[in-house]
Tab-separated table of C-alpha atoms in Angstrom:
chain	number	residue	atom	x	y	z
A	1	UNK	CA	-98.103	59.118	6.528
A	2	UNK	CA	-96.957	59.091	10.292
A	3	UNK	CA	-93.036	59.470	11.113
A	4	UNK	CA	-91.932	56.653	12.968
A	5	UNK	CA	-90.128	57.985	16.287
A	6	UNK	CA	-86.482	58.694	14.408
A	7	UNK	CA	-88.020	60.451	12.096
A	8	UNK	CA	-90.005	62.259	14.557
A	9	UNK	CA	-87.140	63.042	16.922
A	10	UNK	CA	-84.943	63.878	13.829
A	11	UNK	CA	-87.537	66.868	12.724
A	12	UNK	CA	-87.769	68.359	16.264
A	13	UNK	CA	-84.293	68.394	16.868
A	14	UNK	CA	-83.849	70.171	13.717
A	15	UNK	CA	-86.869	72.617	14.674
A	16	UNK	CA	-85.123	72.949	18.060
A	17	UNK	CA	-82.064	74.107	16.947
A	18	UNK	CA	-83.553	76.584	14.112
A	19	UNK	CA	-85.437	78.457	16.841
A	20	UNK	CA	-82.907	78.018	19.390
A	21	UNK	CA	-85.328	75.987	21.710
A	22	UNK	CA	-84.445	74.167	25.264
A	23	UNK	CA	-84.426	70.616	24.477
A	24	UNK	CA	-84.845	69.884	28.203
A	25	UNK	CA	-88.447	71.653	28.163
A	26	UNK	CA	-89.511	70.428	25.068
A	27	UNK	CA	-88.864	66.693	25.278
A	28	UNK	CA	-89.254	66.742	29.308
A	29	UNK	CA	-88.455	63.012	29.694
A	30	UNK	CA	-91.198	62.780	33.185
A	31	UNK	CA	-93.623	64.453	31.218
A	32	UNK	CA	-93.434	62.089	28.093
A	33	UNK	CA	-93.511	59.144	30.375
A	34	UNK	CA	-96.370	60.077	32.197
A	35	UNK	CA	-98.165	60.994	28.905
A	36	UNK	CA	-96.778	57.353	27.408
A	37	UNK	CA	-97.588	55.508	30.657
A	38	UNK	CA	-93.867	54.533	30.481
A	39	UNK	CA	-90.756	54.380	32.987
A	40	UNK	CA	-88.568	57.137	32.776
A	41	UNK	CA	-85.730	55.144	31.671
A	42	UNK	CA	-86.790	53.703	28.828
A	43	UNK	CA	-88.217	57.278	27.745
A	44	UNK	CA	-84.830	58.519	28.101
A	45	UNK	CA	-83.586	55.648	26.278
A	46	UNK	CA	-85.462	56.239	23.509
A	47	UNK	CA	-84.950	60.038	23.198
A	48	UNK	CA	-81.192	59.006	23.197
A	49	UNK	CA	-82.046	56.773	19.836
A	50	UNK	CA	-81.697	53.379	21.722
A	51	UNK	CA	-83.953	50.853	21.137
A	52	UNK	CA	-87.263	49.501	22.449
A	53	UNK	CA	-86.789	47.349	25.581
A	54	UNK	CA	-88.138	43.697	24.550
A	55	UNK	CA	-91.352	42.892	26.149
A	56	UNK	CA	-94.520	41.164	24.809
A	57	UNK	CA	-97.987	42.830	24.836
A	58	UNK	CA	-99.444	41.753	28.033
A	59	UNK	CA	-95.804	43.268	29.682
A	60	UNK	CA	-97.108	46.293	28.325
A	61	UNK	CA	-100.722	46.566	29.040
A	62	UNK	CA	-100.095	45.059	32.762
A	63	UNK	CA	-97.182	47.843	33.152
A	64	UNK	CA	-99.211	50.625	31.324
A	65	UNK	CA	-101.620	50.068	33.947
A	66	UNK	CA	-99.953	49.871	36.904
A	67	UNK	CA	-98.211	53.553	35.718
A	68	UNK	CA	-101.623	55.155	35.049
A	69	UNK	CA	-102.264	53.492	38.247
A	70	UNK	CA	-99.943	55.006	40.146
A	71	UNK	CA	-99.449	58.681	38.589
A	72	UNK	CA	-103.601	58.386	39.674
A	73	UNK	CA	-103.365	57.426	43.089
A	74	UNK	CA	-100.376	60.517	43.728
A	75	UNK	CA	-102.143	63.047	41.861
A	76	UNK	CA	-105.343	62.783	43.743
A	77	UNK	CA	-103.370	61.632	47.118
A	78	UNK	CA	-106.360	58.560	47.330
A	79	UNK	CA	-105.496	55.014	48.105
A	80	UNK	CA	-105.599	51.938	45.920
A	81	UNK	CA	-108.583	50.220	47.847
A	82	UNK	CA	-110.451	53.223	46.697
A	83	UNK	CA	-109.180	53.505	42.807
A	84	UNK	CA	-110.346	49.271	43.346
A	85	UNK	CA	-113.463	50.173	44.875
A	86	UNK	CA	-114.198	53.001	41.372
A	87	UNK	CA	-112.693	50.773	38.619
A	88	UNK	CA	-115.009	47.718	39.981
A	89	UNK	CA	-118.600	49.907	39.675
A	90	UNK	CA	-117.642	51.465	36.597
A	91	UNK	CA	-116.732	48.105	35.018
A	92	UNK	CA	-119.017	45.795	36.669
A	93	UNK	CA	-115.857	43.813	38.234
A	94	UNK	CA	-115.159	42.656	41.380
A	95	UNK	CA	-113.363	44.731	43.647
A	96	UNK	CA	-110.223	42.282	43.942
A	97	UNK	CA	-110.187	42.105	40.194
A	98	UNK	CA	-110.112	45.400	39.613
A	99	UNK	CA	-107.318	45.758	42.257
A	100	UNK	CA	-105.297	42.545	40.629
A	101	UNK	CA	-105.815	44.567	37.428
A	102	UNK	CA	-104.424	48.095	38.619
A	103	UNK	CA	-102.139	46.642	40.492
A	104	UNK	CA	-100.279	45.506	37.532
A	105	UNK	CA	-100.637	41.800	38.237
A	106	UNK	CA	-103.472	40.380	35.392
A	107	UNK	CA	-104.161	40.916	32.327
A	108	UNK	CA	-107.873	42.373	31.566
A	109	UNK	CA	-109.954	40.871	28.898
A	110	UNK	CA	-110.742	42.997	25.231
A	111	UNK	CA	-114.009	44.275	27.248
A	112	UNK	CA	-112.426	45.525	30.363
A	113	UNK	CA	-109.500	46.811	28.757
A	114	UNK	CA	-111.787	49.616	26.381
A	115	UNK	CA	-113.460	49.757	29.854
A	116	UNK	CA	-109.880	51.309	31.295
A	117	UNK	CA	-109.878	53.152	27.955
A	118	UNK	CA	-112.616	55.596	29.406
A	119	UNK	CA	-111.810	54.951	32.871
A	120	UNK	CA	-108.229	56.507	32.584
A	121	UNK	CA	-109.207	58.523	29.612
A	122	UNK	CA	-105.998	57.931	27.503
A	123	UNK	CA	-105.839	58.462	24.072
A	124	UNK	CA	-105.597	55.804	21.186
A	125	UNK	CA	-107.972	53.577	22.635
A	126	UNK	CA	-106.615	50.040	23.172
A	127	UNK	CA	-103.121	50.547	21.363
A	128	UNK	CA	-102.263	53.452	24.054
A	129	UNK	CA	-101.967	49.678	26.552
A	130	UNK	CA	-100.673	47.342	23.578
A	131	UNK	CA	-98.135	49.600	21.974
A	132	UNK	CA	-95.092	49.061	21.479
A	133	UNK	CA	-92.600	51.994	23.415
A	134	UNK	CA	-90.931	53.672	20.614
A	135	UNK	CA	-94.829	53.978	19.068
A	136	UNK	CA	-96.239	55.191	22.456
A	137	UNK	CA	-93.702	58.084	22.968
A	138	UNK	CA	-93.969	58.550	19.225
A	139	UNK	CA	-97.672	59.553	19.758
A	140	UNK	CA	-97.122	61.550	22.335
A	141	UNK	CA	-94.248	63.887	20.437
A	142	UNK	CA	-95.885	64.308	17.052
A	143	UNK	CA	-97.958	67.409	18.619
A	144	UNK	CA	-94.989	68.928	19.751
A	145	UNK	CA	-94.245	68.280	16.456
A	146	UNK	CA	-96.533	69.769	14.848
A	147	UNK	CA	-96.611	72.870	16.865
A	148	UNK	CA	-92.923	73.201	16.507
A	149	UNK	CA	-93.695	73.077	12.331
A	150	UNK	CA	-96.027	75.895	11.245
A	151	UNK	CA	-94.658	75.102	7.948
A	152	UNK	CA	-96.005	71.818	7.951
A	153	UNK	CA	-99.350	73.134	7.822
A	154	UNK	CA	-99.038	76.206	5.780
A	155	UNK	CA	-97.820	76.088	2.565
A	156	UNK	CA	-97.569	79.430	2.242
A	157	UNK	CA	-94.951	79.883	5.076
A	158	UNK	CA	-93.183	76.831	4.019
A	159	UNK	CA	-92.648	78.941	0.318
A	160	UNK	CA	-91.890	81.799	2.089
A	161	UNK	CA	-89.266	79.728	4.068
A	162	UNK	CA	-88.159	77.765	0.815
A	163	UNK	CA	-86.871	81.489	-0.663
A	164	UNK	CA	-85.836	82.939	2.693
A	165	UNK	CA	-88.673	85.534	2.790
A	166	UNK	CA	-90.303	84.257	6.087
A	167	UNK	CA	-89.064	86.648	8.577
A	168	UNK	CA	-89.975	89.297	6.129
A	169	UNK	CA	-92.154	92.218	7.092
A	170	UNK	CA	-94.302	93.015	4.644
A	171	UNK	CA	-95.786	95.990	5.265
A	172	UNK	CA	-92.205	97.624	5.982
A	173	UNK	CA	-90.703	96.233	2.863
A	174	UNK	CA	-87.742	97.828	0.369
A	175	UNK	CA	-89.993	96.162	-2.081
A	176	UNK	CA	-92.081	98.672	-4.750
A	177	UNK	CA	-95.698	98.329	-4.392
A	178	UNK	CA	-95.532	96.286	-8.299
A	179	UNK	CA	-92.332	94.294	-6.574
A	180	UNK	CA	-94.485	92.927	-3.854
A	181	UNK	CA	-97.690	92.255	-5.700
A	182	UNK	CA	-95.698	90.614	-8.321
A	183	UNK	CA	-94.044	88.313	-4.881
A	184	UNK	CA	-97.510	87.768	-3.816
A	185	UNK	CA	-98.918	86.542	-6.849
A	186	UNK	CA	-96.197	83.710	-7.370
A	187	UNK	CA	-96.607	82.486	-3.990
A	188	UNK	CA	-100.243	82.234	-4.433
A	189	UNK	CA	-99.707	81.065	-7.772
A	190	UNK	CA	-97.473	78.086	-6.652
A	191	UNK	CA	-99.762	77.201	-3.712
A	192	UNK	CA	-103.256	77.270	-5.248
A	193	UNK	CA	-104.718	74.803	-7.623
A	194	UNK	CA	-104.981	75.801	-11.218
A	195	UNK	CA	-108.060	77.450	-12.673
A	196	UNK	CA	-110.446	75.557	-15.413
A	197	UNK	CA	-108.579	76.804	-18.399
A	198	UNK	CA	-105.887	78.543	-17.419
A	199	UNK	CA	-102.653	76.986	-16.945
């Protein structure tokens, strides 16, 4: 099941502070809103733990697109006539449409809008345009989340963790040889499934 985004934030603040991370670099608030296709202040806002600004779905898609928009036309230094001019062939629009459209002004119809999908390559499909903030910026921290959480993925590590022998080095170990083999075979014994007759 997906966190929703206190959850989220809760577990890499946690993370954060167990490996003595900067915050700041982490959860870069221009980053996350360029990756959200949000403003910066409501990214901060949310980060903070305040809640969603109130908007209704074509706010969101019309904004979304005037961001991608935008962060488009600076990183390649070209002109809006000529992101109109691409978005129009590619989706078999007029050119002023496509400008209304990137501009932030219309709304695009279900066809256009997958169109922008693959034109701006975002993931998520449609809901990266129709979602609300707090699930947008959501999306975009739950890898951060996951890389921050080996244990998540490895339950091995995670029982290592649960009886403080993570940090650990094996092969240097005060343990006897029988010590650690006996170690290793609960931990394996706790993580994998149960043999036909055996218990």
């Amino acid at each position: 099941m997906v966190p929703h985004l206190p959850e989220t934030l809760r577990r890499i603040n946690d993370l954060i502070q167990e490996q003595d991370l900067a915050r700041s670099e982490l959860l870069n608030i221009h980053d996350i809103a360029r990756a959200a296709a949000l403003e910066e202040s409501v990214v901060g806002c949310l980060l903070d733990g305040g809640a969603p600004p109130e908007d209704t779905v074509n706010d969101r898609v019309r904004a979304r697109l005037k961001i991608l928009s935008d962060t488009y036309l600076a990183r390649t230094g070209r002109r809006m006539s000529d992101l109109a001019g691409e978005v129009a062939e590619r989706l078999k629009i007029s050119d002023y449409w496509a400008r209304q459209l990137c501009g932030g002004k219309k709304m695009p119809n279900v066809e256009v809008l997958r169109g922008l999908v693959e034109f701006f390559d975002v993931d998520g499909e449609e809901a990266f345009f129709t979602a609300p903030a707090d699930e947008a910026v959501n999306r975009v921290l739950l890898p951060i989340l996951r890389a921050l959480d080996t244990t998540e993925t490895d339950p091995v590590l995670a029982l290592m963790e649960k009886y403080g022998v993570k940090a650990l080095d094996l092969r240097h170990s005060p343990l006897t040889p029988q010590q650690l083999d006996q170690l290793l075979a609960g931990v394996l014994h706790s993580v994998l499934p149960p043999r036909e007759g055996t218990k």
